Structure formats: C-alpha cells, structure tokens
mmCIF file of C-alpha atoms in Angstrom:
data_model
loop_
_atom_site.group_PDB
_atom_site.id
_atom_site.type_symbol
_atom_site.label_atom_id
_atom_site.label_comp_id
_atom_site.label_asym_id
_atom_site.label_seq_id
_atom_site.Cartn_x
_atom_site.Cartn_y
_atom_site.Cartn_z
ATOM 1 C CA UNK A 29 -67.335 5.027 112.632
ATOM 2 C CA UNK A 30 -70.877 3.352 112.501
ATOM 3 C CA UNK A 31 -70.311 -0.234 111.124
ATOM 4 C CA UNK A 32 -74.096 -1.188 110.510
ATOM 5 C CA UNK A 33 -77.769 -0.419 110.785
ATOM 6 C CA UNK A 34 -78.525 -1.347 113.944
ATOM 7 C CA UNK A 35 -75.604 0.853 115.346
ATOM 8 C CA UNK A 36 -76.884 3.674 113.804
ATOM 9 C CA UNK A 37 -80.518 3.206 115.653
ATOM 10 C CA UNK A 38 -78.563 3.053 118.423
ATOM 11 C CA UNK A 39 -77.461 6.594 118.557
ATOM 12 C CA UNK A 40 -79.620 9.177 120.547
ATOM 13 C CA UNK A 41 -80.347 11.246 117.276
ATOM 14 C CA UNK A 42 -82.518 14.311 118.204
ATOM 15 C CA UNK A 43 -86.242 14.608 117.105
ATOM 16 C CA UNK A 44 -85.886 15.044 113.510
ATOM 17 C CA UNK A 45 -88.556 18.110 113.052
ATOM 18 C CA UNK A 46 -85.908 19.790 115.782
ATOM 19 C CA UNK A 47 -82.839 18.712 113.321
ATOM 20 C CA UNK A 48 -85.019 20.682 110.334
ATOM 21 C CA UNK A 49 -85.044 23.845 112.546
ATOM 22 C CA UNK A 50 -82.051 23.665 113.882
ATOM 23 C CA UNK A 51 -79.460 22.501 110.961
ATOM 24 C CA UNK A 52 -81.487 23.412 107.961
ATOM 25 C CA UNK A 53 -78.134 25.060 106.526
ATOM 26 C CA UNK A 54 -75.952 22.701 107.854
ATOM 27 C CA UNK A 55 -73.725 20.634 105.394
ATOM 28 C CA UNK A 56 -73.775 17.356 105.052
ATOM 29 C CA UNK A 57 -69.945 16.962 106.377
ATOM 30 C CA UNK A 58 -71.277 19.060 109.582
ATOM 31 C CA UNK A 59 -74.294 16.827 110.224
ATOM 32 C CA UNK A 60 -71.777 13.861 109.509
ATOM 33 C CA UNK A 61 -69.241 15.021 112.428
ATOM 34 C CA UNK A 62 -72.018 15.576 115.171
ATOM 35 C CA UNK A 63 -73.636 12.226 114.836
ATOM 36 C CA UNK A 64 -71.283 9.961 113.565
ATOM 37 C CA UNK A 65 -72.871 9.166 110.217
ATOM 38 C CA UNK A 66 -70.495 8.883 107.481
ATOM 39 C CA UNK A 67 -70.438 11.827 105.411
ATOM 40 C CA UNK A 68 -70.534 9.693 102.183
ATOM 41 C CA UNK A 69 -73.829 7.891 103.168
ATOM 42 C CA UNK A 70 -75.803 11.173 103.831
ATOM 43 C CA UNK A 71 -77.768 12.427 100.830
ATOM 44 C CA UNK A 72 -77.833 8.556 99.154
ATOM 45 C CA UNK A 73 -80.785 6.825 100.514
ATOM 46 C CA UNK A 74 -83.375 5.728 98.562
ATOM 47 C CA UNK A 75 -85.539 9.048 98.779
ATOM 48 C CA UNK A 76 -83.104 10.870 97.608
ATOM 49 C CA UNK A 77 -81.938 8.882 94.930
ATOM 50 C CA UNK A 78 -85.696 9.499 93.253
ATOM 51 C CA UNK A 79 -84.501 12.715 91.251
ATOM 52 C CA UNK A 80 -87.034 11.818 88.628
ATOM 53 C CA UNK A 81 -90.040 11.680 91.530
ATOM 54 C CA UNK A 82 -88.712 14.818 92.935
ATOM 55 C CA UNK A 83 -88.302 16.888 89.443
ATOM 56 C CA UNK A 84 -91.345 15.038 87.462
ATOM 57 C CA UNK A 85 -94.453 15.085 90.150
ATOM 58 C CA UNK A 86 -96.129 17.454 92.459
ATOM 59 C CA UNK A 87 -97.974 17.133 95.991
ATOM 60 C CA UNK A 88 -100.577 19.470 94.270
ATOM 61 C CA UNK A 89 -101.702 18.127 91.382
ATOM 62 C CA UNK A 90 -101.579 14.642 89.412
ATOM 63 C CA UNK A 91 -98.060 14.101 87.241
ATOM 64 C CA UNK A 92 -100.351 13.855 84.174
ATOM 65 C CA UNK A 93 -102.038 17.478 84.687
ATOM 66 C CA UNK A 94 -98.339 18.594 85.625
ATOM 67 C CA UNK A 95 -96.520 17.552 82.444
ATOM 68 C CA UNK A 96 -99.321 18.891 80.156
ATOM 69 C CA UNK A 97 -98.783 22.347 81.905
ATOM 70 C CA UNK A 98 -94.901 22.105 81.442
ATOM 71 C CA UNK A 99 -94.952 20.698 77.919
ATOM 72 C CA UNK A 100 -97.982 23.826 77.128
ATOM 73 C CA UNK A 101 -95.638 26.412 78.548
ATOM 74 C CA UNK A 102 -92.505 25.135 77.002
ATOM 75 C CA UNK A 103 -93.941 24.776 73.436
ATOM 76 C CA UNK A 104 -95.829 28.465 73.641
ATOM 77 C CA UNK A 105 -92.371 30.159 75.159
ATOM 78 C CA UNK A 106 -90.272 28.242 72.480
ATOM 79 C CA UNK A 107 -92.687 29.494 69.672
ATOM 80 C CA UNK A 108 -92.399 32.971 71.300
ATOM 81 C CA UNK A 109 -88.609 32.329 71.484
ATOM 82 C CA UNK A 110 -88.194 31.732 67.678
ATOM 83 C CA UNK A 111 -90.471 34.621 66.855
ATOM 84 C CA UNK A 112 -88.465 36.933 69.356
ATOM 85 C CA UNK A 113 -84.950 35.913 68.437
ATOM 86 C CA UNK A 114 -85.102 35.260 64.633
ATOM 87 C CA UNK A 115 -87.968 37.547 63.492
ATOM 88 C CA UNK A 116 -87.382 40.814 65.613
ATOM 89 C CA UNK A 117 -84.395 42.911 64.577
ATOM 90 C CA UNK A 118 -81.885 43.196 67.041
ATOM 91 C CA UNK A 119 -79.157 44.645 64.654
ATOM 92 C CA UNK A 120 -79.017 47.874 66.884
ATOM 93 C CA UNK A 121 -78.826 46.061 70.336
ATOM 94 C CA UNK A 122 -78.013 42.108 70.650
ATOM 95 C CA UNK A 123 -80.652 40.332 72.450
ATOM 96 C CA UNK A 124 -77.723 39.052 75.134
ATOM 97 C CA UNK A 125 -77.913 42.481 76.655
ATOM 98 C CA UNK A 126 -81.513 42.634 78.127
ATOM 99 C CA UNK A 127 -81.605 40.988 81.702
ATOM 100 C CA UNK A 128 -85.248 40.154 80.866
ATOM 101 C CA UNK A 129 -83.926 38.244 77.640
ATOM 102 C CA UNK A 130 -81.757 35.957 80.272
ATOM 103 C CA UNK A 131 -84.313 35.274 82.356
ATOM 104 C CA UNK A 132 -87.226 34.098 79.512
ATOM 105 C CA UNK A 133 -84.458 31.848 77.799
ATOM 106 C CA UNK A 134 -83.728 30.172 81.376
ATOM 107 C CA UNK A 135 -87.288 29.537 82.038
ATOM 108 C CA UNK A 136 -87.766 27.523 78.660
ATOM 109 C CA UNK A 137 -84.663 25.667 79.620
ATOM 110 C CA UNK A 138 -86.297 24.812 82.606
ATOM 111 C CA UNK A 139 -89.698 23.936 81.280
ATOM 112 C CA UNK A 140 -87.836 21.577 78.625
ATOM 113 C CA UNK A 141 -86.194 19.534 81.050
ATOM 114 C CA UNK A 142 -88.883 19.844 83.757
ATOM 115 C CA UNK A 143 -91.257 17.916 81.083
ATOM 116 C CA UNK A 144 -88.585 15.438 79.994
ATOM 117 C CA UNK A 145 -88.526 14.841 84.034
ATOM 118 C CA UNK A 146 -92.528 14.490 84.318
ATOM 119 C CA UNK A 147 -92.558 12.416 80.969
ATOM 120 C CA UNK A 148 -90.040 9.698 82.525
ATOM 121 C CA UNK A 149 -92.339 9.645 85.740
ATOM 122 C CA UNK A 150 -95.445 8.963 83.118
ATOM 123 C CA UNK A 151 -94.023 6.852 80.627
ATOM 124 C CA UNK A 152 -91.185 5.021 82.162
ATOM 125 C CA UNK A 153 -89.604 3.297 84.762
ATOM 126 C CA UNK A 154 -86.505 5.360 85.159
ATOM 127 C CA UNK A 155 -86.429 6.880 88.700
ATOM 128 C CA UNK A 156 -82.755 8.378 88.993
ATOM 129 C CA UNK A 157 -80.852 10.777 86.701
ATOM 130 C CA UNK A 158 -77.410 12.156 86.846
ATOM 131 C CA UNK A 159 -76.791 14.593 89.759
ATOM 132 C CA UNK A 160 -75.166 16.908 87.314
ATOM 133 C CA UNK A 161 -78.672 16.942 85.541
ATOM 134 C CA UNK A 162 -80.815 17.429 88.524
ATOM 135 C CA UNK A 163 -78.131 20.673 89.568
ATOM 136 C CA UNK A 164 -78.810 22.392 86.364
ATOM 137 C CA UNK A 165 -82.900 21.621 86.618
ATOM 138 C CA UNK A 166 -82.613 23.139 89.823
ATOM 139 C CA UNK A 167 -80.475 26.185 89.182
ATOM 140 C CA UNK A 168 -82.746 26.853 85.928
ATOM 141 C CA UNK A 169 -85.597 26.986 88.292
ATOM 142 C CA UNK A 170 -84.222 29.372 90.818
ATOM 143 C CA UNK A 171 -82.914 31.881 88.062
ATOM 144 C CA UNK A 172 -86.022 31.848 86.013
ATOM 145 C CA UNK A 173 -88.128 32.019 88.957
ATOM 146 C CA UNK A 174 -86.404 35.152 90.353
ATOM 147 C CA UNK A 175 -85.473 36.760 87.177
ATOM 148 C CA UNK A 176 -88.319 36.504 85.261
ATOM 149 C CA UNK A 177 -90.404 37.423 87.940
ATOM 150 C CA UNK A 178 -88.761 40.124 89.945
ATOM 151 C CA UNK A 179 -86.732 41.817 87.128
ATOM 152 C CA UNK A 180 -89.550 41.824 84.441
ATOM 153 C CA UNK A 181 -92.235 42.855 86.801
ATOM 154 C CA UNK A 182 -90.209 45.509 88.480
ATOM 155 C CA UNK A 183 -88.781 47.102 85.325
ATOM 156 C CA UNK A 184 -92.140 47.249 83.649
ATOM 157 C CA UNK A 185 -93.715 48.998 86.768
ATOM 158 C CA UNK A 186 -90.773 51.673 86.674
ATOM 159 C CA UNK A 187 -89.784 52.008 83.035
ATOM 160 C CA UNK A 188 -92.342 50.957 80.583
ATOM 161 C CA UNK A 189 -95.581 52.773 81.140
ATOM 162 C CA UNK A 190 -93.543 56.062 80.933
ATOM 163 C CA UNK A 191 -92.128 55.054 77.577
ATOM 164 C CA UNK A 192 -94.189 52.465 76.287
ATOM 165 C CA UNK A 193 -91.427 50.515 74.894
ATOM 166 C CA UNK A 194 -92.810 47.018 75.183
ATOM 167 C CA UNK A 195 -94.877 45.849 72.577
ATOM 168 C CA UNK A 196 -97.317 42.611 72.391
ATOM 169 C CA UNK A 197 -94.602 40.384 71.421
ATOM 170 C CA UNK A 198 -92.590 41.293 74.564
ATOM 171 C CA UNK A 199 -95.877 41.535 76.924
ATOM 172 C CA UNK A 200 -97.147 37.833 76.174
ATOM 173 C CA UNK A 201 -93.697 36.307 76.169
ATOM 174 C CA UNK A 202 -92.666 37.874 79.407
ATOM 175 C CA UNK A 203 -95.982 37.942 81.316
ATOM 176 C CA UNK A 204 -96.383 34.223 80.216
ATOM 177 C CA UNK A 205 -93.238 32.982 81.348
ATOM 178 C CA UNK A 206 -93.780 34.681 84.670
ATOM 179 C CA UNK A 207 -96.719 33.445 85.329
ATOM 180 C CA UNK A 208 -96.060 30.052 84.006
ATOM 181 C CA UNK A 209 -92.778 29.475 86.053
ATOM 182 C CA UNK A 210 -94.624 30.723 89.321
ATOM 183 C CA UNK A 211 -97.778 28.497 88.925
ATOM 184 C CA UNK A 212 -95.073 25.687 88.269
ATOM 185 C CA UNK A 213 -93.478 26.947 91.653
ATOM 186 C CA UNK A 214 -96.728 26.133 93.350
ATOM 187 C CA UNK A 215 -97.098 22.807 91.630
ATOM 188 C CA UNK A 216 -93.544 21.614 92.089
ATOM 189 C CA UNK A 217 -91.639 20.314 95.179
ATOM 190 C CA UNK A 218 -88.466 22.638 94.908
ATOM 191 C CA UNK A 219 -87.130 24.700 97.822
ATOM 192 C CA UNK A 220 -85.350 27.848 97.594
ATOM 193 C CA UNK A 221 -82.641 27.450 100.072
ATOM 194 C CA UNK A 222 -80.324 30.432 101.351
ATOM 195 C CA UNK A 223 -77.246 29.517 99.758
ATOM 196 C CA UNK A 224 -78.575 28.762 96.507
ATOM 197 C CA UNK A 225 -79.337 32.940 96.124
ATOM 198 C CA UNK A 226 -75.893 33.051 95.069
ATOM 199 C CA UNK A 227 -76.476 31.647 91.998
ATOM 200 C CA UNK A 228 -79.082 34.161 90.963
ATOM 201 C CA UNK A 229 -76.115 37.022 92.171
ATOM 202 C CA UNK A 230 -73.629 35.459 89.966
ATOM 203 C CA UNK A 231 -75.882 35.241 86.873
ATOM 204 C CA UNK A 232 -76.605 38.911 87.716
ATOM 205 C CA UNK A 233 -73.093 39.636 87.896
ATOM 206 C CA UNK A 234 -72.314 37.452 84.674
ATOM 207 C CA UNK A 235 -74.864 39.986 82.953
ATOM 208 C CA UNK A 236 -73.347 43.142 84.337
ATOM 209 C CA UNK A 237 -70.113 42.227 82.958
ATOM 210 C CA UNK A 238 -71.727 42.197 79.230
ATOM 211 C CA UNK A 239 -73.203 45.239 79.915
ATOM 212 C CA UNK A 240 -69.853 46.950 81.037
ATOM 213 C CA UNK A 241 -68.156 45.550 77.704
ATOM 214 C CA UNK A 242 -71.164 46.660 75.489
ATOM 215 C CA UNK A 243 -70.891 50.473 77.126
ATOM 216 C CA UNK A 244 -67.169 50.887 77.398
ATOM 217 C CA UNK A 245 -66.701 50.095 73.637
ATOM 218 C CA UNK A 246 -68.288 52.900 72.795
ATOM 219 C CA UNK A 247 -72.070 51.777 72.715
ATOM 220 C CA UNK A 248 -74.986 53.602 74.272
ATOM 221 C CA UNK A 249 -76.046 51.520 77.591
ATOM 222 C CA UNK A 250 -79.406 49.089 77.086
ATOM 223 C CA UNK A 251 -81.447 50.559 79.888
ATOM 224 C CA UNK A 252 -81.541 54.566 80.580
ATOM 225 C CA UNK A 253 -81.816 53.875 84.435
ATOM 226 C CA UNK A 254 -78.189 51.852 84.384
ATOM 227 C CA UNK A 255 -76.047 53.808 81.984
ATOM 228 C CA UNK A 256 -73.119 52.634 83.854
ATOM 229 C CA UNK A 257 -71.262 55.909 83.648
ATOM 230 C CA UNK A 258 -72.562 57.746 86.486
ATOM 231 C CA UNK A 259 -72.784 57.246 90.321
ATOM 232 C CA UNK A 260 -76.492 56.364 90.065
ATOM 233 C CA UNK A 261 -75.678 53.312 88.012
ATOM 234 C CA UNK A 262 -74.112 52.310 91.592
ATOM 235 C CA UNK A 263 -77.063 52.819 93.685
ATOM 236 C CA UNK A 264 -79.446 50.939 91.161
ATOM 237 C CA UNK A 265 -76.826 47.977 91.087
ATOM 238 C CA UNK A 266 -76.675 47.915 94.791
ATOM 239 C CA UNK A 267 -80.609 48.376 95.209
ATOM 240 C CA UNK A 268 -81.461 45.631 92.501
ATOM 241 C CA UNK A 269 -79.349 43.050 94.563
ATOM 242 C CA UNK A 270 -81.055 44.045 97.592
ATOM 243 C CA UNK A 271 -84.781 44.035 96.072
ATOM 244 C CA UNK A 272 -83.649 40.340 94.554
ATOM 245 C CA UNK A 273 -82.190 39.197 98.069
ATOM 246 C CA UNK A 274 -85.589 39.992 99.312
ATOM 247 C CA UNK A 275 -87.928 38.589 96.872
ATOM 248 C CA UNK A 276 -85.616 35.457 96.984
ATOM 249 C CA UNK A 277 -86.586 35.070 100.749
ATOM 250 C CA UNK A 278 -90.269 35.774 100.062
ATOM 251 C CA UNK A 279 -90.716 33.045 97.523
ATOM 252 C CA UNK A 280 -88.661 31.017 99.939
ATOM 253 C CA UNK A 281 -91.431 31.500 102.689
ATOM 254 C CA UNK A 282 -94.084 31.378 100.224
ATOM 255 C CA UNK A 283 -92.524 27.463 99.515
ATOM 256 C CA UNK A 284 -92.597 26.690 102.980
ATOM 257 C CA UNK A 285 -96.230 27.585 103.154
ATOM 258 C CA UNK A 286 -96.763 25.720 99.989
ATOM 259 C CA UNK A 287 -95.559 22.334 101.560
ATOM 260 C CA UNK A 288 -97.319 23.027 104.777
ATOM 261 C CA UNK A 289 -100.342 23.278 103.225
ATOM 262 C CA UNK A 290 -99.716 20.276 100.888
ATOM 263 C CA UNK A 291 -98.154 18.330 103.653
ATOM 264 C CA UNK A 292 -95.017 17.641 101.572
ATOM 265 C CA UNK A 293 -91.973 17.247 103.488
ATOM 266 C CA UNK A 294 -90.026 15.682 100.350
ATOM 267 C CA UNK A 295 -88.721 18.981 99.362
ATOM 268 C CA UNK A 296 -87.354 20.003 102.606
ATOM 269 C CA UNK A 297 -83.758 19.864 103.033
ATOM 270 C CA UNK A 298 -82.395 16.752 104.736
ATOM 271 C CA UNK A 299 -85.947 14.814 104.236
ATOM 272 C CA UNK A 300 -84.114 11.516 103.605
ATOM 273 C CA UNK A 301 -83.419 11.710 107.401
ATOM 274 C CA UNK A 302 -87.022 11.188 108.214
ATOM 275 C CA UNK A 303 -86.585 7.150 107.932
ATOM 276 C CA UNK A 304 -83.484 5.591 108.962
ATOM 277 C CA UNK A 305 -84.318 2.361 107.041
ATOM 278 C CA UNK A 306 -83.544 4.122 104.141
ATOM 279 C CA UNK A 307 -79.915 4.254 104.802
ATOM 280 C CA UNK A 308 -77.577 1.834 102.821
ATOM 281 C CA UNK A 309 -74.439 1.682 104.917
#
C-alpha cells in the first residue's frame, strides 16, 4: 500500500482521459485494487469535497443567474403545489396515485435543495455538505428529470389529446416543471451514470405497488391504459420501462455533449483523478 504522495506519483498510471473511457463504470474499490490506491482515499480529494460548488454552480451561466432561475422555478412550482393539492378535489382519487404527481413533487424538492446550494455558494463560505444530502439532491434530480419529462410528455401525447383530461392548472404545472428541470440540466453539472437508472425504476416500481393496492381493493384504475386487470397492462409496464431506459441514455448523451461544449469535466466520473496533487494520503 502506498505510504505517501511521492510513491503515488511513481506508479505508471495510464492516461487519465483513457482511464475515464475505460473505467467509467468501475467502482472505487476496483480502481483502488488495480492502481494500488487505498479505496478509502478515492473520492476524498479537495475537488470531490466541493459539494456546494458542484451542486450550486454552473459551467454555462453565472451563479447569480442560476440562483435566481432556481428560486423562481421553486417559487412558482411550490405555489402550483398548493393550488393543486389543496384547492383541487381529490376525493375520488388521491393524488398519490398519479405518477405525474410524483414527478412534479420530486421536481419541487430538487429545486428547493438546488436553490439552497446556489444560495450557499453566493452568500456563504461553506463549500461542503453531508454525503446524504448530496446523494438526496442527485437522486431527486435524476428521478424528476426522467419522470416529469418522459412520463408527462408521453402520456399527454398518447392520452390527453383524445380525452381532454388536463386542464390549465395541470398544463401549467407539468409544462413549467418539465421545462425548468430540463433547462436546469443544461445549466448544472450533474452527470447521469448508468447505474443510477435503477433509482428511477425503483421509484416506478413503488408507484406501481400503490396502483396494485388501489385496484385490488375494489377501486377503478387511475389510467385507462393501465387497468392492471388484463394482459395489455403487462405490455404497457414493460414498454414504459423500456422507454424510460432509452430516454435515460439519450439524456446521458445530452449531458456529455453539454460538458464537451462547455469544457466542463468537474461533472464527469473520477474527475478528481485529474490532479494527483489533491490526494490527501
């Protein structure tokens, strides 16, 4: 095991750009084993500890603009949440049963947390946040981006035009939240890693459980295309999961293109390996 930084530099490490391409999906322990770097030290560089910088800044726009954008998005969506959940009549079907509501609520949670991160960057000297908070913000973003975007748009294109079910409140809430979180993806430094797809699929599985509980307790299904009482429902579920997977990888490619255009590598996996001087051994 390496004892100091000079020993680490003595290793014949491969080119960092090649490492990113070949080991993007490897775990920290795999890399540690291959290059004799303690696994406990990977991910603990000065760069990787700047969670406020990562979550609260942008390589595209300045931090002040990003903070204002997130604050306005959060304020509008939170107002819509109050109007939608408090004023609307949900007595016939609880809001928990609608997957689009899950995506909308997750978007509000993300913008609330992201606004706080940009605020900390602008007005405080704090640069580190707990790992649990960091993980929660990343999960909220990934789930919100995929659900609110793909589920809402696809469902509108397949169902709403024929049945005219979505009123102005519904349109303003989902259209604005989808636009806001997509724009935020173009501004922020988040990178969609392939292994994170399961987070979205797990959320969808939990939602499907609520549907099963609702339908098989004597109620009518929320969506006519998903009655959960015929074989077509199985096809719909499998097709939806396949579509979410495709959309996820399309968004991942879009994120790579964003970082390439901006020359921003802070959001790329293992970017902390770029500068070995940052190791704290």
